[in-house]
mmCIF file of C-alpha atoms in Angstrom:
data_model
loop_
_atom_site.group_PDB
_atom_site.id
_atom_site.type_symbol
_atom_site.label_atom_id
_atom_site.label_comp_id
_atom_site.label_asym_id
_atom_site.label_seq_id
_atom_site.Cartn_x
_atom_site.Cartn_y
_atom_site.Cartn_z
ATOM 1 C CA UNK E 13 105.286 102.438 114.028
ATOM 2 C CA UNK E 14 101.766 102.920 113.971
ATOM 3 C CA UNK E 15 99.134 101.409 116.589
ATOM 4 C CA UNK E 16 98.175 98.150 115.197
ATOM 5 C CA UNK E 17 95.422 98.283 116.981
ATOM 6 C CA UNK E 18 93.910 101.813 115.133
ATOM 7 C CA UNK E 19 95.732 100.552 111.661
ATOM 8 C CA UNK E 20 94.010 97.221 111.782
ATOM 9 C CA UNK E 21 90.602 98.459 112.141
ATOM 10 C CA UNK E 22 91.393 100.955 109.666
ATOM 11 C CA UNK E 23 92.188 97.809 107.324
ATOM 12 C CA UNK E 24 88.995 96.127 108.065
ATOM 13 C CA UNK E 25 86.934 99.144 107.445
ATOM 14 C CA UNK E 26 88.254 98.947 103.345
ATOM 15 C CA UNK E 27 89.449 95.372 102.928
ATOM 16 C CA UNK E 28 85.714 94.476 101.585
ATOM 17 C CA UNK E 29 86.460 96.774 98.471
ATOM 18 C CA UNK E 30 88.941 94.485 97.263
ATOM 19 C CA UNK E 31 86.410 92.306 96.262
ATOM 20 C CA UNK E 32 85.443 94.269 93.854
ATOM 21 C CA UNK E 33 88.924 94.761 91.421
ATOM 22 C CA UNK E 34 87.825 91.937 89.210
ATOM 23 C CA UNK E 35 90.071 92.956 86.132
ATOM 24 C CA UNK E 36 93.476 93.290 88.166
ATOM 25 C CA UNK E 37 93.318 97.096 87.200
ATOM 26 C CA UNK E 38 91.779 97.947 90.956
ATOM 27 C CA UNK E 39 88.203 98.964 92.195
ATOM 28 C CA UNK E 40 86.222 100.859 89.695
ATOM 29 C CA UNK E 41 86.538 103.735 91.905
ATOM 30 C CA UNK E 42 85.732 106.119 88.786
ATOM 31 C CA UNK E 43 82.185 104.261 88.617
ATOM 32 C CA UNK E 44 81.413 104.857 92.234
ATOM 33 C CA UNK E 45 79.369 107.909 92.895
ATOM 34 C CA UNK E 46 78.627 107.755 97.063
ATOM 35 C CA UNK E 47 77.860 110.780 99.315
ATOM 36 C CA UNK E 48 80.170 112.341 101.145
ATOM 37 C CA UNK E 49 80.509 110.353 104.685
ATOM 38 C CA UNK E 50 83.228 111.999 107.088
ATOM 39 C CA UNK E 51 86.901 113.177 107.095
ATOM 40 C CA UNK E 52 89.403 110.699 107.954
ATOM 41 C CA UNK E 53 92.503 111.584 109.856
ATOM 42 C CA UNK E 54 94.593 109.926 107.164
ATOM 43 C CA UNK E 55 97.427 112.212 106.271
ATOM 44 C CA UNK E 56 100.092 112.048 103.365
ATOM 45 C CA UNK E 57 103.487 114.085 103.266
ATOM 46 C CA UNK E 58 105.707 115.296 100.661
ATOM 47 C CA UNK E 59 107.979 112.561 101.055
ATOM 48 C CA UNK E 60 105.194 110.078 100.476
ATOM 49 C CA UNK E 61 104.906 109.049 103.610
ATOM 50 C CA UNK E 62 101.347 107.487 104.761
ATOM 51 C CA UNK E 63 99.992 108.478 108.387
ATOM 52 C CA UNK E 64 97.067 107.738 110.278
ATOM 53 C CA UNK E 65 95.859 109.569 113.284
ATOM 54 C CA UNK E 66 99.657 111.206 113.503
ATOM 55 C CA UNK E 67 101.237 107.329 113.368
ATOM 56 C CA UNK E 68 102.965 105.721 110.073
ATOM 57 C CA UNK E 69 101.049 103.619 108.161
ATOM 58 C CA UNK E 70 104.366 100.851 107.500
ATOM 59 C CA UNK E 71 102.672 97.932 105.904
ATOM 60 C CA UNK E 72 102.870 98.422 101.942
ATOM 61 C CA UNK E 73 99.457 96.326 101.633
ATOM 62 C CA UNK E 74 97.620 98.887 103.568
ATOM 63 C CA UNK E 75 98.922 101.512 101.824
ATOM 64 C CA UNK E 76 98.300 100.194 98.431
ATOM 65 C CA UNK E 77 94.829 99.074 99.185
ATOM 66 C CA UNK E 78 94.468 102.872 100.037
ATOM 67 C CA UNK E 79 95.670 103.328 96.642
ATOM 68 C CA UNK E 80 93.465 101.218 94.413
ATOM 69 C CA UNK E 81 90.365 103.438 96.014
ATOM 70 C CA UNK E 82 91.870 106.884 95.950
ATOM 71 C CA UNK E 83 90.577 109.757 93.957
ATOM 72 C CA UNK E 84 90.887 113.228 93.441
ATOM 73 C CA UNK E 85 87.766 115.258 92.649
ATOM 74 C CA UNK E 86 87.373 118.739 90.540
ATOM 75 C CA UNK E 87 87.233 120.485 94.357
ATOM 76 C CA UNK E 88 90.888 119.442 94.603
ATOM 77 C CA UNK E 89 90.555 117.222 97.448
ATOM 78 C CA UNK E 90 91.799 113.550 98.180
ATOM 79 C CA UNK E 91 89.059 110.973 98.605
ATOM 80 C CA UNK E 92 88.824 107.372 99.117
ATOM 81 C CA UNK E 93 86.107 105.878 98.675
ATOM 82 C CA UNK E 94 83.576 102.444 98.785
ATOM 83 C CA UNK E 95 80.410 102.067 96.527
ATOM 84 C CA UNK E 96 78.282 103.623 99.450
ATOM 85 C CA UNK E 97 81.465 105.936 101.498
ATOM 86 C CA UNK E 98 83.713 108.513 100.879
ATOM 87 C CA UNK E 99 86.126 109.681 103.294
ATOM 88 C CA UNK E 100 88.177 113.361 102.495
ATOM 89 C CA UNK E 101 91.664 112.732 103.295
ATOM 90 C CA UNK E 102 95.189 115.191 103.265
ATOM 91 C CA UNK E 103 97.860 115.610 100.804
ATOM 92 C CA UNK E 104 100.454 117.539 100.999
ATOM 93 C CA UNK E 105 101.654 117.260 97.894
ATOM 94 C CA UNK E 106 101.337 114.647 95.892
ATOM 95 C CA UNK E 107 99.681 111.409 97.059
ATOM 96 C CA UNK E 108 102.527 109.277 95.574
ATOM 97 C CA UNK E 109 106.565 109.443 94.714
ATOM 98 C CA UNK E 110 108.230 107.839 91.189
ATOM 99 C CA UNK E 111 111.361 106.531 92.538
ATOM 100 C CA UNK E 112 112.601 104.521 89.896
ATOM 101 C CA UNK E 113 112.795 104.582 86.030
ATOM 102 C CA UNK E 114 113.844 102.118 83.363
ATOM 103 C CA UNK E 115 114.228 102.322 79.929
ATOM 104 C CA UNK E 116 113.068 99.826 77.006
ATOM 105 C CA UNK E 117 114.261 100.643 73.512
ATOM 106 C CA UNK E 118 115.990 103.335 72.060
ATOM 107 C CA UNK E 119 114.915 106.725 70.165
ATOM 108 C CA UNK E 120 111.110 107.566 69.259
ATOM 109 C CA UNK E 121 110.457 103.942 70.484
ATOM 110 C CA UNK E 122 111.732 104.306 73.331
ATOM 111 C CA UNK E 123 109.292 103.246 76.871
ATOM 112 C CA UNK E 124 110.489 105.222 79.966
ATOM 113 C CA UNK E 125 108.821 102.904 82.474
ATOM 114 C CA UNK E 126 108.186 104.891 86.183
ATOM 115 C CA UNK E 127 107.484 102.653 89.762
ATOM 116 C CA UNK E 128 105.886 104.666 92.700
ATOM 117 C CA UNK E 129 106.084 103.966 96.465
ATOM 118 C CA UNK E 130 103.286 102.122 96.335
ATOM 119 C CA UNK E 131 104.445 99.804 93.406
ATOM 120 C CA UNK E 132 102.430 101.198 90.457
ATOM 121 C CA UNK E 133 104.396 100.957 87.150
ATOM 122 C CA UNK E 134 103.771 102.729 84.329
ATOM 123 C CA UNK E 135 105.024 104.434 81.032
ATOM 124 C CA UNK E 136 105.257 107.530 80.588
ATOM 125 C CA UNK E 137 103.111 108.321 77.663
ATOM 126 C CA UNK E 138 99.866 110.110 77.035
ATOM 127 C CA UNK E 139 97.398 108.342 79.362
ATOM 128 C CA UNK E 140 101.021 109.019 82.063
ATOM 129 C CA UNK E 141 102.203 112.343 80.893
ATOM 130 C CA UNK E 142 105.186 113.679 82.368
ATOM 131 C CA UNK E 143 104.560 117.726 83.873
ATOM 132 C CA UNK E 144 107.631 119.254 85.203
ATOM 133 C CA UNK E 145 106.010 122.934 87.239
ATOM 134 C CA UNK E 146 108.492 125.527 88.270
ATOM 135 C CA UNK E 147 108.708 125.762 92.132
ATOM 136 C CA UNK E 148 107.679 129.427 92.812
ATOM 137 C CA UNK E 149 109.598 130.577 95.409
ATOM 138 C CA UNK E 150 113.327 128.420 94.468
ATOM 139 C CA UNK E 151 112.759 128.423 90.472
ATOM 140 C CA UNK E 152 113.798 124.994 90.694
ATOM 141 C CA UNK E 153 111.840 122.205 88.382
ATOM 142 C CA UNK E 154 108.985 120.469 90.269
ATOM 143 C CA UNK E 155 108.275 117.116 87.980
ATOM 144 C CA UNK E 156 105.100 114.998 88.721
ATOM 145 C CA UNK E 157 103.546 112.203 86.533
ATOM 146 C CA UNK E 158 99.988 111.465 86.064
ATOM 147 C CA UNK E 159 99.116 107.613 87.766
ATOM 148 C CA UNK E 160 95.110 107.754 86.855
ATOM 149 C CA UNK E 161 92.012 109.671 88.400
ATOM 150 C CA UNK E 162 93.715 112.932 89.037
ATOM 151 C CA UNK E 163 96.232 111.187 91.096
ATOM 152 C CA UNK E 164 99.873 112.718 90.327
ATOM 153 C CA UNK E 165 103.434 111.119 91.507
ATOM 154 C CA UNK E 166 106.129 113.521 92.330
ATOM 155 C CA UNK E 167 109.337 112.511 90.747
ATOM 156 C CA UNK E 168 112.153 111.660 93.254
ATOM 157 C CA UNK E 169 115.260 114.121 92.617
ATOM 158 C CA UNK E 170 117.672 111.435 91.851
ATOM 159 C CA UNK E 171 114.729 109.717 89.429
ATOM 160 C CA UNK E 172 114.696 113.520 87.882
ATOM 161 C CA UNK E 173 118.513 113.773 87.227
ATOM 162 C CA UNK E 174 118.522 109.941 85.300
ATOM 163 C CA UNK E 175 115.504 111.729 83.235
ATOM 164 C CA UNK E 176 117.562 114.490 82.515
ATOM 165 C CA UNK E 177 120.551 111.732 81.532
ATOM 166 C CA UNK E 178 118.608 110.867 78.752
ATOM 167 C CA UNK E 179 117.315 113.954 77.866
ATOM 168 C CA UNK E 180 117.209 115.957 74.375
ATOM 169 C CA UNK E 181 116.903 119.189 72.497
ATOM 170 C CA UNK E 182 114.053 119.894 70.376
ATOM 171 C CA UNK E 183 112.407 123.044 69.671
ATOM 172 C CA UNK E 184 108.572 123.536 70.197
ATOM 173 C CA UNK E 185 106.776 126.939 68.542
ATOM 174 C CA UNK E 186 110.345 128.852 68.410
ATOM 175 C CA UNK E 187 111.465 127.615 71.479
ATOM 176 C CA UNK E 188 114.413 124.783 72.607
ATOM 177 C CA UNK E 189 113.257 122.524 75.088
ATOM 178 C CA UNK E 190 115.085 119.862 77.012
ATOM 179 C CA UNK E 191 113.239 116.980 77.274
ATOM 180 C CA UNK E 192 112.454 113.035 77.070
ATOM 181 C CA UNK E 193 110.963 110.715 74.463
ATOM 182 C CA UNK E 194 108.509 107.856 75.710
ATOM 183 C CA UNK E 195 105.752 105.958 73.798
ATOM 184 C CA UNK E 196 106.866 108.343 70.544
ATOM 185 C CA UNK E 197 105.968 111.723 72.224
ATOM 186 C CA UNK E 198 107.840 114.300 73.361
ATOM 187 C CA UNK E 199 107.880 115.823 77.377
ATOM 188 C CA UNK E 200 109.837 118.534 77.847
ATOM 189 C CA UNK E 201 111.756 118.558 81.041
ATOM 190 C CA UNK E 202 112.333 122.320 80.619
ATOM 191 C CA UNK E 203 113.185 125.705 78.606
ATOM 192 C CA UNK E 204 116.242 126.854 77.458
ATOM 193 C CA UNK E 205 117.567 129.982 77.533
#
């Protein structure tokens, strides 16, 4: 567990922003413009776990709040930031993890509906797409999802394999694809052949 001590002034440093979500949609982080400030040791792993100066971040309210202010930028760094601050933070991979998915409906109107770690849910759809990568090095699928403002979620494994449950074929420019329907488009999980 994390000091509480370090974590709680941590908290009080961004708690003011909060103040300013007033459509239940989060901080208008994408309006927000401010100056570079300082790098903060706040760290990120692959398995979506939150650390700050090398200790866990536990509480879910601290990390979310770190989630409603949390951009990435066209240099390909992780930023949070305040009207007047922003602080450059590490990802490893992805900032969150899609651990869940339910479905609503069936065929073209079907709604694949995706929670992260930090309790976003979502469709997949065009303002969520779906992106599956091909790890380099294994050749095994890599999916992510889109959240908002650059942010991706990588798709637990088990999340992956009930995607690939309800999976179909369909071929794209002269090639099959295996892939999902949500919101009436079509994201293809993979090639085949």
């Amino acid at each position: 567990m994390g000091d509480p001590d370090s974590q709680a002034e941590l908290a009080r440093q961004f708690e003011h922003v909060a103040q300013y979500d007033t459509t239940g949609q989060g901080p208008p982080v994408d309006q927000w413009d401010p100056p570079f400030t300082d790098d903060l040791e706040l760290f990120i792993n692959r398995n979506g776990r939150w650390f700050y100066q090398g200790r866990e971040i536990e509480r879910l309210a601290l990390r979310r709040l770190f989630a409603s202010i949390m951009r990435r930028e066209s240099d390909g760094y992780y930023y949070l930031l305040t009207p007047n601050e922003k602080y450059r933070i590490q990802v490893e991979d992805a900032p969150f993890v899609a651990h869940s998915v339910e479905q609503e409906g069936e065929g073209d109107a079907r709604v694949l509906w995706l929670q992260t770690d930090v309790e976003d849910r979502f469709p997949i759809g065009d303002s969520h797409p779906l992106i599956v990568r091909t790890d380099e090095k294994s050749g095994e699928p890599q999916p992510y999802v889109m959240v908002r403002r650059g942010l991706q979620a990588r798709i637990e494994r088990s999340t992956f394999y009930h995607l690939t449950d309800l999976a179909e074929e369909r071929t794209i420019n002269g090639t099959t694809h295996v892939g999902v329907i949500s919101q009436g488009s079509f994201f293809s999980l993979g090639r085949i052949g």
